Amino acid sequence: MSRDIASNSSSATIKEAKSSLLDLPNEVLEQICRALSIFDLYNLRRTSYRLASVVTKNSKYICGHVSRNTFSLEDRVIQHERYMCLSRPTDFAWLNDLVLHYLAAVIVDRMRMQPSDGLRRLLGIPANDERSYILRSYVVEGLEVIQELSRISRNIHGSHPLLSFFSFKALLRYKSCPSQLYKENAPLAWSSLRLRSDQIPGTSPFHQKIPKDYLENEESQFKVRTQLILGLRCKYLRSLSRERLFQLRFACDLLHSMIKTKYDGPTSNVYGPSLRRHVPCEYTGPDYFDWKTQEGDTFRLGQSWVHWCLLDDGLRCFWLQWCGHKSPSYVKDYLVHEWNIKSEQQHSLERNAAIQLDKLLRDLTHPKLQNLFNYIPRSGIDKFWDNILEYHMSLTDILSRSSAEMRAVPWRVYFRDAVSADLFLV
């Protein structure tokens, strides 16, 4: 009874606060929106049509203030992006682009390379250095592809099971990009459903293709959705240019290097500088996900279920951990939760899909290419290595340390106990 009273009083308080907010003039609402962060602004915009209208109409006056409230490192880390975007209106598209640039800034700042000369030192370019824009802009291009791959899965998971089934059957008849494919395929499937809604299932060729227990069997629906997502993603990758594929592979490898596992092994320097430094750690503790010692480093080889889960989520979990004031272990907790709520068969389906997608990406780029920086076009490599050599020649900048603000970002995703050598990577 007391819980119901508390719930009713809480809902009444929320309604009163909402009605009081809507009574304010538009000019005051605009000033309130200017003082919000991007999280609060997006949530406020969903509460009522009037608030959404005020935010949309005044976005060019609001988004600039919201960006400064959200990104504490904005002036030093992504000032180059702000300067390049001055010709663009400061709308929500501009604000969303800053989100990608912030994520890329964290990734580039935490990137450390071990040169191939065998000396015990690490090289890197901090994100608050203007020279990091060369690499950061390349990473942003890859993150945009990751977002598109994630958008495919969100569209499929949010659709009706029958729509997923018919879309999968019609997949090979379309040669457009995934977003257009989904938009064109959806009306086709729903029109077929409407035309045959009064017919008895199983009496027409259209219904004979549907398994009898499809709507009742969640495993069958899950399998169809996974195959459909894989097919759409493969079709999308084949439609990309070679340079775009290199950007995706480069961004994925950098993003995955943020995750530290107990199976991290030494990296060969035969192909040039290695991205990550070997951190000795004991092979003890539980085996997370599908990581097994006898299978080698499945996560680094692109053969883990985690890759598929991260693509489904996109960059949301990293964004919430790095800038959303969530738990420093938010990404780890999210992956463990997603693993626990799925069956062993679902793990196997998604892992096999991740392996096929990774194999296609490597075949479309270069299957034996191991040096990450070979992904960057030659012009980009020259500029990048000019910057690296400057750090190499300076004794004070042999290891370029991050700014104090950037070191506060909870970037690590630990699936092992932190060791003393990890502190050297800050």
Tab-separated table of C-alpha atoms in Angstrom:
chain	number	residue	atom	x	y	z
A	1	MET	CA	0.000	0.000	0.000
A	2	SER	CA	2.767	2.444	0.945
A	3	ARG	CA	4.559	1.626	-2.300
A	4	ASP	CA	1.427	2.458	-4.328
A	5	ILE	CA	0.997	5.742	-2.459
A	6	ALA	CA	4.646	6.650	-3.102
A	7	SER	CA	4.289	5.747	-6.764
A	8	ASN	CA	1.124	7.799	-7.154
A	9	SER	CA	2.641	10.801	-5.387
A	10	SER	CA	5.773	10.546	-7.505
A	11	SER	CA	3.822	10.422	-10.763
A	12	ALA	CA	1.686	13.344	-9.591
A	13	THR	CA	4.817	15.369	-8.838
A	14	ILE	CA	6.197	14.628	-12.297
A	15	LYS	CA	2.947	15.706	-13.948
A	16	GLU	CA	2.893	18.935	-11.941
A	17	ALA	CA	6.506	19.699	-12.852
A	18	LYS	CA	5.811	18.973	-16.514
A	19	SER	CA	2.715	21.170	-16.571
A	20	SER	CA	4.628	23.977	-14.836
A	21	LEU	CA	7.408	23.690	-17.412
A	22	LEU	CA	4.971	23.838	-20.318
A	23	ASP	CA	3.421	27.002	-18.876
A	24	LEU	CA	6.677	28.881	-19.413
A	25	PRO	CA	7.133	31.040	-22.526
A	26	ASN	CA	9.268	29.770	-25.387
A	27	GLU	CA	12.076	32.219	-24.635
A	28	VAL	CA	12.487	30.819	-21.117
A	29	LEU	CA	12.344	27.236	-22.391
A	30	GLU	CA	15.108	28.060	-24.846
A	31	GLN	CA	17.312	29.386	-22.039
A	32	ILE	CA	16.654	26.238	-20.001
A	33	CYS	CA	17.636	24.035	-22.938
A	34	ARG	CA	20.883	25.949	-23.362
A	35	ALA	CA	21.940	24.916	-19.842
A	36	LEU	CA	21.406	21.180	-20.457
A	37	SER	CA	23.760	18.441	-21.583
A	38	ILE	CA	23.073	16.375	-24.669
A	39	PHE	CA	21.602	13.550	-22.552
A	40	ASP	CA	19.144	15.808	-20.741
A	41	LEU	CA	18.215	17.683	-23.910
A	42	TYR	CA	17.348	14.514	-25.827
A	43	ASN	CA	15.285	13.202	-22.915
A	44	LEU	CA	13.473	16.512	-22.496
A	45	ARG	CA	12.670	16.637	-26.187
A	46	ARG	CA	10.751	13.352	-25.893
A	47	THR	CA	8.421	14.529	-23.125
A	48	SER	CA	6.063	16.683	-25.196
A	49	TYR	CA	5.431	17.910	-28.705
A	50	ARG	CA	5.775	21.551	-27.696
A	51	LEU	CA	9.206	21.046	-26.129
A	52	ALA	CA	10.347	19.109	-29.192
A	53	SER	CA	9.129	21.940	-31.409
A	54	VAL	CA	10.941	24.582	-29.334
A	55	VAL	CA	14.194	22.607	-29.394
A	56	THR	CA	14.002	21.943	-33.136
A	57	LYS	CA	13.180	25.526	-34.131
A	58	ASN	CA	15.959	26.976	-31.961
A	59	SER	CA	18.542	24.230	-32.473
A	60	LYS	CA	21.130	26.583	-33.982
A	61	TYR	CA	21.037	28.665	-30.786
A	62	ILE	CA	20.857	25.696	-28.401
A	63	CYS	CA	23.272	23.072	-29.761
A	64	GLY	CA	26.378	25.226	-29.375
A	65	HIS	CA	25.735	25.683	-25.646
A	66	VAL	CA	24.793	22.012	-25.237
A	67	SER	CA	28.077	20.902	-26.804
A	68	ARG	CA	30.073	22.965	-24.310
A	69	ASN	CA	28.012	21.568	-21.425
A	70	THR	CA	28.519	17.979	-22.613
A	71	PHE	CA	32.136	17.858	-23.740
A	72	SER	CA	34.357	19.163	-20.970
A	73	LEU	CA	37.351	18.652	-23.242
A	74	GLU	CA	35.752	20.298	-26.232
A	75	ASP	CA	37.932	23.390	-26.547
A	76	ARG	CA	41.173	21.404	-26.481
A	77	VAL	CA	40.249	18.065	-27.984
A	78	ILE	CA	37.764	18.772	-30.775
A	79	GLN	CA	38.351	22.441	-31.437
A	80	HIS	CA	39.553	21.585	-34.955
A	81	GLU	CA	36.213	19.938	-35.707
A	82	ARG	CA	34.343	22.959	-34.374
A	83	TYR	CA	36.411	25.222	-36.622
A	84	MET	CA	35.785	23.027	-39.668
A	85	CYS	CA	32.040	23.016	-38.942
A	86	LEU	CA	31.603	26.775	-38.686
A	87	SER	CA	30.103	26.850	-42.184
A	88	ARG	CA	27.483	24.319	-41.088
A	89	PRO	CA	24.445	25.142	-38.977
A	90	THR	CA	24.814	24.095	-35.349
A	91	ASP	CA	21.923	21.659	-35.491
A	92	PHE	CA	21.499	18.141	-34.146
A	93	ALA	CA	23.410	16.615	-37.059
A	94	TRP	CA	26.353	18.829	-36.118
A	95	LEU	CA	25.967	17.824	-32.468
A	96	ASN	CA	25.896	14.123	-33.347
A	97	ASP	CA	29.070	14.554	-35.398
A	98	LEU	CA	30.782	15.989	-32.327
A	99	VAL	CA	29.862	12.800	-30.456
A	100	LEU	CA	31.807	10.723	-32.993
A	101	HIS	CA	34.755	13.106	-32.835
A	102	TYR	CA	34.787	12.866	-29.051
A	103	LEU	CA	34.825	9.054	-29.186
A	104	ALA	CA	37.629	9.176	-31.749
A	105	ALA	CA	39.538	11.599	-29.515
A	106	VAL	CA	39.431	9.135	-26.615
A	107	ILE	CA	40.503	6.244	-28.863
A	108	VAL	CA	43.418	8.148	-30.417
A	109	ASP	CA	44.532	9.531	-27.066
A	110	ARG	CA	44.738	6.031	-25.586
A	111	MET	CA	46.510	4.547	-28.603
A	112	ARG	CA	50.083	3.599	-27.789
A	113	MET	CA	52.538	2.077	-30.254
A	114	GLN	CA	55.645	0.042	-29.593
A	115	PRO	CA	58.241	0.681	-32.339
A	116	SER	CA	59.835	-2.230	-34.186
A	117	ASP	CA	63.354	-1.349	-33.016
A	118	GLY	CA	62.852	-3.387	-29.847
A	119	LEU	CA	63.416	-0.555	-27.389
A	120	ARG	CA	61.127	-0.434	-24.371
A	121	ARG	CA	59.213	2.711	-25.118
A	122	LEU	CA	55.785	3.670	-26.381
A	123	LEU	CA	54.900	6.363	-28.869
A	124	GLY	CA	51.603	8.185	-29.196
A	125	ILE	CA	49.892	11.453	-29.978
A	126	PRO	CA	47.633	12.849	-27.231
A	127	ALA	CA	44.180	13.941	-28.315
A	128	ASN	CA	44.710	17.495	-27.097
A	129	ASP	CA	47.534	17.888	-29.637
A	130	GLU	CA	46.395	19.456	-32.901
A	131	ARG	CA	48.464	16.932	-34.874
A	132	SER	CA	46.196	14.111	-33.739
A	133	TYR	CA	43.495	15.383	-36.113
A	134	ILE	CA	45.107	13.456	-38.996
A	135	LEU	CA	44.504	10.110	-37.344
A	136	ARG	CA	41.321	11.171	-35.540
A	137	SER	CA	39.528	12.159	-38.746
A	138	TYR	CA	40.385	8.762	-40.228
A	139	VAL	CA	38.944	6.985	-37.186
A	140	VAL	CA	35.713	9.009	-37.401
A	141	GLU	CA	35.109	7.715	-40.933
A	142	GLY	CA	35.314	4.154	-39.642
A	143	LEU	CA	33.030	4.882	-36.696
A	144	GLU	CA	30.378	6.132	-39.115
A	145	VAL	CA	30.417	2.737	-40.853
A	146	ILE	CA	30.064	1.007	-37.467
A	147	GLN	CA	27.004	3.133	-36.781
A	148	GLU	CA	25.435	2.094	-40.081
A	149	LEU	CA	26.082	-1.592	-39.323
A	150	SER	CA	24.436	-1.105	-35.935
A	151	ARG	CA	21.465	0.689	-37.501
A	152	ILE	CA	20.783	-2.401	-39.622
A	153	SER	CA	20.391	-4.622	-36.560
A	154	ARG	CA	18.208	-2.082	-34.741
A	155	ASN	CA	15.829	-1.954	-37.692
A	156	ILE	CA	15.562	-5.738	-37.844
A	157	HIS	CA	15.183	-6.308	-34.096
A	158	GLY	CA	12.449	-3.684	-33.975
A	159	SER	CA	10.410	-5.230	-36.777
A	160	HIS	CA	7.686	-7.868	-36.735
A	161	PRO	CA	8.952	-11.493	-36.947
A	162	LEU	CA	7.054	-12.068	-40.203
A	163	LEU	CA	8.590	-8.949	-41.702
A	164	SER	CA	12.054	-10.283	-40.886
A	165	PHE	CA	11.166	-13.616	-42.481
A	166	PHE	CA	9.893	-12.102	-45.734
A	167	SER	CA	12.745	-9.605	-45.860
A	168	PHE	CA	15.242	-12.440	-45.572
A	169	LYS	CA	13.567	-14.321	-48.428
A	170	ALA	CA	13.643	-11.214	-50.626
A	171	LEU	CA	17.192	-10.183	-49.692
A	172	LEU	CA	18.887	-11.462	-52.829
A	173	ARG	CA	16.506	-9.550	-55.106
A	174	TYR	CA	17.826	-6.175	-54.004
A	175	LYS	CA	21.158	-4.517	-54.757
A	176	SER	CA	20.783	-1.215	-52.921
A	177	CYS	CA	22.391	-0.093	-49.674
A	178	PRO	CA	20.961	-1.591	-46.442
A	179	SER	CA	18.879	1.405	-45.413
A	180	GLN	CA	17.204	1.614	-48.825
A	181	LEU	CA	16.899	-2.161	-48.931
A	182	TYR	CA	15.066	-2.232	-45.624
A	183	LYS	CA	12.769	0.665	-46.517
A	184	GLU	CA	11.925	-0.823	-49.911
A	185	ASN	CA	11.511	-4.336	-48.601
A	186	ALA	CA	9.288	-3.476	-45.639
A	187	PRO	CA	6.308	-2.115	-47.634
A	188	LEU	CA	6.531	-5.137	-49.932
A	189	ALA	CA	6.265	-7.578	-47.053
A	190	TRP	CA	3.506	-5.691	-45.248
A	191	SER	CA	1.453	-5.296	-48.440
A	192	SER	CA	1.642	-9.049	-48.934
A	193	LEU	CA	0.463	-9.560	-45.373
A	194	ARG	CA	-2.484	-7.227	-45.851
A	195	LEU	CA	-3.517	-8.871	-49.110
A	196	ARG	CA	-3.549	-12.315	-47.526
A	197	SER	CA	-4.686	-11.505	-44.002
A	198	ASP	CA	-8.058	-13.170	-44.603
A	199	GLN	CA	-6.595	-16.340	-46.068
A	200	ILE	CA	-5.949	-19.499	-44.121
A	201	PRO	CA	-2.213	-19.965	-43.415
A	202	GLY	CA	-0.769	-22.768	-45.499
A	203	THR	CA	-3.271	-22.607	-48.378
A	204	SER	CA	-1.285	-20.219	-50.601
A	205	PRO	CA	2.286	-20.415	-51.899
A	206	PHE	CA	3.017	-17.291	-49.886
A	207	HIS	CA	2.128	-18.936	-46.578
A	208	GLN	CA	3.608	-22.327	-47.424
A	209	LYS	CA	7.104	-20.838	-47.126
A	210	ILE	CA	6.545	-20.015	-43.454
A	211	PRO	CA	7.369	-22.779	-40.945
A	212	LYS	CA	4.303	-23.784	-38.973
A	213	ASP	CA	5.813	-23.029	-35.575
A	214	TYR	CA	7.747	-19.954	-36.657
A	215	LEU	CA	5.738	-17.403	-34.665
A	216	GLU	CA	5.818	-19.590	-31.532
A	217	ASN	CA	9.480	-20.605	-31.774
A	218	GLU	CA	11.771	-17.841	-30.523
A	219	GLU	CA	14.898	-19.720	-31.590
A	220	SER	CA	13.669	-19.864	-35.197
A	221	GLN	CA	12.897	-16.145	-35.166
A	222	PHE	CA	16.311	-15.409	-33.667
A	223	LYS	CA	18.033	-17.468	-36.371
A	224	VAL	CA	16.162	-15.696	-39.174
A	225	ARG	CA	16.934	-12.271	-37.720
A	226	THR	CA	20.619	-13.109	-37.327
A	227	GLN	CA	20.869	-14.411	-40.897
A	228	LEU	CA	19.026	-11.369	-42.210
A	229	ILE	CA	21.301	-8.961	-40.333
A	230	LEU	CA	24.369	-10.826	-41.582
A	231	GLY	CA	23.102	-10.724	-45.158
A	232	LEU	CA	22.344	-7.008	-45.025
A	233	ARG	CA	25.692	-6.229	-43.441
A	234	CYS	CA	27.573	-8.268	-46.032
A	235	LYS	CA	25.692	-6.538	-48.831
A	236	TYR	CA	26.498	-3.173	-47.284
A	237	LEU	CA	30.212	-3.961	-46.964
A	238	ARG	CA	30.373	-5.027	-50.610
A	239	SER	CA	28.876	-1.686	-51.608
A	240	LEU	CA	31.636	0.292	-49.862
A	241	SER	CA	34.824	1.530	-51.461
A	242	ARG	CA	38.140	-0.073	-50.572
A	243	GLU	CA	39.239	3.017	-48.654
A	244	ARG	CA	36.023	2.963	-46.631
A	245	LEU	CA	36.624	-0.692	-45.750
A	246	PHE	CA	40.141	0.110	-44.577
A	247	GLN	CA	38.715	2.849	-42.371
A	248	LEU	CA	36.234	0.407	-40.840
A	249	ARG	CA	38.882	-2.212	-40.133
A	250	PHE	CA	41.224	0.359	-38.648
A	251	ALA	CA	38.521	1.831	-36.392
A	252	CYS	CA	37.364	-1.621	-35.228
A	253	ASP	CA	40.886	-2.698	-34.298
A	254	LEU	CA	41.515	0.509	-32.385
A	255	LEU	CA	38.172	0.217	-30.596
A	256	HIS	CA	38.785	-3.421	-29.682
A	257	SER	CA	42.224	-2.521	-28.315
A	258	MET	CA	40.385	-0.654	-25.552
A	259	ILE	CA	39.339	-4.050	-24.158
A	260	LYS	CA	41.998	-5.781	-22.081
A	261	THR	CA	41.718	-9.546	-21.597
A	262	LYS	CA	43.801	-12.079	-19.740
A	263	TYR	CA	44.581	-13.749	-23.076
A	264	ASP	CA	46.452	-10.760	-24.490
A	265	GLY	CA	49.744	-12.108	-25.769
A	266	PRO	CA	52.936	-10.595	-27.132
A	267	THR	CA	52.614	-8.967	-30.535
A	268	SER	CA	55.062	-9.601	-33.355
A	269	ASN	CA	56.918	-6.563	-34.670
A	270	VAL	CA	57.767	-8.100	-38.044
A	271	TYR	CA	55.204	-5.956	-39.837
A	272	GLY	CA	56.174	-2.671	-38.180
A	273	PRO	CA	54.992	-0.968	-34.984
A	274	SER	CA	52.545	-2.901	-32.863
A	275	LEU	CA	49.405	-1.237	-31.587
A	276	ARG	CA	49.419	-2.670	-28.102
A	277	ARG	CA	52.154	-3.578	-25.687
A	278	HIS	CA	52.268	-7.043	-24.173
A	279	VAL	CA	51.244	-6.944	-20.528
A	280	PRO	CA	52.221	-10.112	-18.649
A	281	CYS	CA	49.330	-11.531	-16.658
A	282	GLU	CA	48.387	-14.903	-15.243
A	283	TYR	CA	45.880	-17.102	-17.051
A	284	THR	CA	43.628	-17.419	-14.034
A	285	GLY	CA	40.058	-16.554	-13.269
A	286	PRO	CA	36.839	-17.304	-15.153
A	287	ASP	CA	36.619	-17.588	-18.928
A	288	TYR	CA	34.410	-14.773	-20.180
A	289	PHE	CA	32.178	-15.426	-23.179
A	290	ASP	CA	33.800	-17.730	-25.754
A	291	TRP	CA	37.422	-16.927	-24.912
A	292	LYS	CA	39.400	-20.137	-24.422
A	293	THR	CA	43.146	-20.570	-24.081
A	294	GLN	CA	43.237	-23.605	-26.369
A	295	GLU	CA	41.586	-21.599	-29.139
A	296	GLY	CA	44.135	-18.810	-28.994
A	297	ASP	CA	43.239	-15.153	-28.786
A	298	THR	CA	39.769	-15.462	-30.343
A	299	PHE	CA	38.850	-11.891	-29.485
A	300	ARG	CA	41.865	-10.351	-31.226
A	301	LEU	CA	41.387	-12.652	-34.219
A	302	GLY	CA	37.821	-11.457	-34.750
A	303	GLN	CA	36.305	-14.829	-33.867
A	304	SER	CA	34.392	-13.933	-30.725
A	305	TRP	CA	30.730	-13.374	-29.988
A	306	VAL	CA	31.728	-10.021	-28.475
A	307	HIS	CA	32.321	-8.534	-31.936
A	308	TRP	CA	28.731	-9.203	-32.995
A	309	CYS	CA	27.348	-7.843	-29.730
A	310	LEU	CA	29.363	-4.627	-30.058
A	311	LEU	CA	28.157	-4.151	-33.635
A	312	ASP	CA	24.545	-4.581	-32.520
A	313	ASP	CA	25.021	-2.004	-29.793
A	314	GLY	CA	27.032	0.327	-31.998
A	315	LEU	CA	28.970	2.890	-29.997
A	316	ARG	CA	26.296	3.424	-27.349
A	317	CYS	CA	27.955	1.513	-24.503
A	318	PHE	CA	31.346	3.176	-25.083
A	319	TRP	CA	29.670	6.582	-25.273
A	320	LEU	CA	27.831	6.008	-21.984
A	321	GLN	CA	30.999	4.869	-20.197
A	322	TRP	CA	33.283	7.580	-21.556
A	323	CYS	CA	30.950	10.554	-21.483
A	324	GLY	CA	27.648	9.441	-19.984
A	325	HIS	CA	28.761	9.466	-16.354
A	326	LYS	CA	27.919	5.782	-16.082
A	327	SER	CA	29.909	3.155	-14.214
A	328	PRO	CA	33.596	2.846	-15.240
A	329	SER	CA	32.809	-0.810	-15.950
A	330	TYR	CA	29.653	-0.099	-17.967
A	331	VAL	CA	30.870	-1.782	-21.177
A	332	LYS	CA	31.956	-4.897	-19.302
A	333	ASP	CA	28.684	-5.116	-17.361
A	334	TYR	CA	26.687	-4.662	-20.568
A	335	LEU	CA	28.537	-7.456	-22.395
A	336	VAL	CA	28.200	-9.852	-19.463
A	337	HIS	CA	24.469	-9.102	-19.188
A	338	GLU	CA	23.868	-9.691	-22.907
A	339	TRP	CA	25.789	-12.960	-22.727
A	340	ASN	CA	23.821	-14.256	-19.749
A	341	ILE	CA	20.362	-13.577	-21.213
A	342	LYS	CA	21.041	-15.594	-24.377
A	343	SER	CA	21.156	-19.327	-24.891
A	344	GLU	CA	24.137	-21.356	-26.028
A	345	GLN	CA	22.562	-21.820	-29.457
A	346	GLN	CA	22.129	-18.058	-29.829
A	347	HIS	CA	25.762	-17.533	-28.833
A	348	SER	CA	26.827	-19.969	-31.535
A	349	LEU	CA	24.671	-18.322	-34.215
A	350	GLU	CA	25.970	-14.839	-33.483
A	351	ARG	CA	29.563	-15.979	-33.179
A	352	ASN	CA	29.419	-17.745	-36.558
A	353	ALA	CA	27.890	-14.611	-38.068
A	354	ALA	CA	30.699	-12.493	-36.593
A	355	ILE	CA	33.323	-14.848	-38.050
A	356	GLN	CA	31.741	-14.701	-41.516
A	357	LEU	CA	31.501	-10.913	-41.416
A	358	ASP	CA	35.101	-10.551	-40.252
A	359	LYS	CA	36.314	-12.926	-42.973
A	360	LEU	CA	34.468	-10.924	-45.616
A	361	LEU	CA	35.977	-7.671	-44.340
A	362	ARG	CA	39.481	-9.127	-44.453
A	363	ASP	CA	38.961	-10.601	-47.914
A	364	LEU	CA	37.693	-7.269	-49.241
A	365	THR	CA	40.737	-5.448	-47.827
A	366	HIS	CA	43.742	-7.726	-47.391
A	367	PRO	CA	43.503	-11.076	-45.571
A	368	LYS	CA	47.159	-11.088	-44.413
A	369	LEU	CA	47.489	-7.420	-43.529
A	370	GLN	CA	48.501	-7.209	-39.874
A	371	ASN	CA	50.047	-3.769	-39.466
A	372	LEU	CA	47.213	-1.408	-38.602
A	373	PHE	CA	48.881	1.643	-40.058
A	374	ASN	CA	49.040	0.075	-43.492
A	375	TYR	CA	45.281	0.660	-43.576
A	376	ILE	CA	45.854	4.392	-43.902
A	377	PRO	CA	46.432	5.688	-47.462
A	378	ARG	CA	50.031	6.546	-48.319
A	379	SER	CA	49.465	10.297	-48.082
A	380	GLY	CA	48.034	9.856	-44.607
A	381	ILE	CA	50.910	7.609	-43.532
A	382	ASP	CA	53.511	10.176	-44.573
A	383	LYS	CA	51.843	12.930	-42.560
A	384	PHE	CA	51.263	10.640	-39.620
A	385	TRP	CA	54.832	9.350	-39.490
A	386	ASP	CA	56.187	12.891	-39.739
A	387	ASN	CA	54.399	13.579	-36.463
A	388	ILE	CA	55.584	10.326	-34.903
A	389	LEU	CA	59.206	11.039	-35.831
A	390	GLU	CA	59.006	14.420	-34.149
A	391	TYR	CA	57.947	12.683	-30.946
A	392	HIS	CA	60.630	10.066	-31.478
A	393	MET	CA	63.397	12.678	-31.691
A	394	SER	CA	62.257	14.475	-28.542
A	395	LEU	CA	63.464	12.918	-25.299
A	396	THR	CA	60.700	14.588	-23.325
A	397	ASP	CA	57.956	13.257	-25.580
A	398	ILE	CA	59.095	9.659	-26.059
A	399	LEU	CA	55.895	8.704	-24.272
A	400	SER	CA	53.293	11.350	-24.948
A	401	ARG	CA	51.075	11.517	-21.915
A	402	SER	CA	47.444	12.524	-21.933
A	403	SER	CA	46.083	15.649	-20.378
A	404	ALA	CA	44.772	15.459	-16.825
A	405	GLU	CA	41.190	15.732	-18.097
A	406	MET	CA	41.632	12.919	-20.607
A	407	ARG	CA	43.210	10.623	-18.024
A	408	ALA	CA	39.981	10.922	-16.021
A	409	VAL	CA	37.982	9.257	-18.817
A	410	PRO	CA	37.123	5.646	-17.779
A	411	TRP	CA	38.302	4.227	-21.085
A	412	ARG	CA	39.503	0.771	-20.006
A	413	VAL	CA	37.322	-2.321	-20.319
A	414	TYR	CA	39.009	-4.864	-18.070
A	415	PHE	CA	38.308	-8.594	-18.197
A	416	ARG	CA	41.363	-9.272	-16.055
A	417	ASP	CA	42.912	-7.898	-12.906
A	418	ALA	CA	44.808	-4.685	-13.560
A	419	VAL	CA	48.566	-5.142	-13.289
A	420	SER	CA	51.308	-2.622	-12.665
A	421	ALA	CA	52.269	-2.549	-16.347
A	422	ASP	CA	48.811	-1.211	-17.213
A	423	LEU	CA	49.615	2.009	-15.406
A	424	PHE	CA	52.335	2.629	-17.981
A	425	LEU	CA	49.675	2.910	-20.672
A	426	VAL	CA	48.089	6.028	-19.157
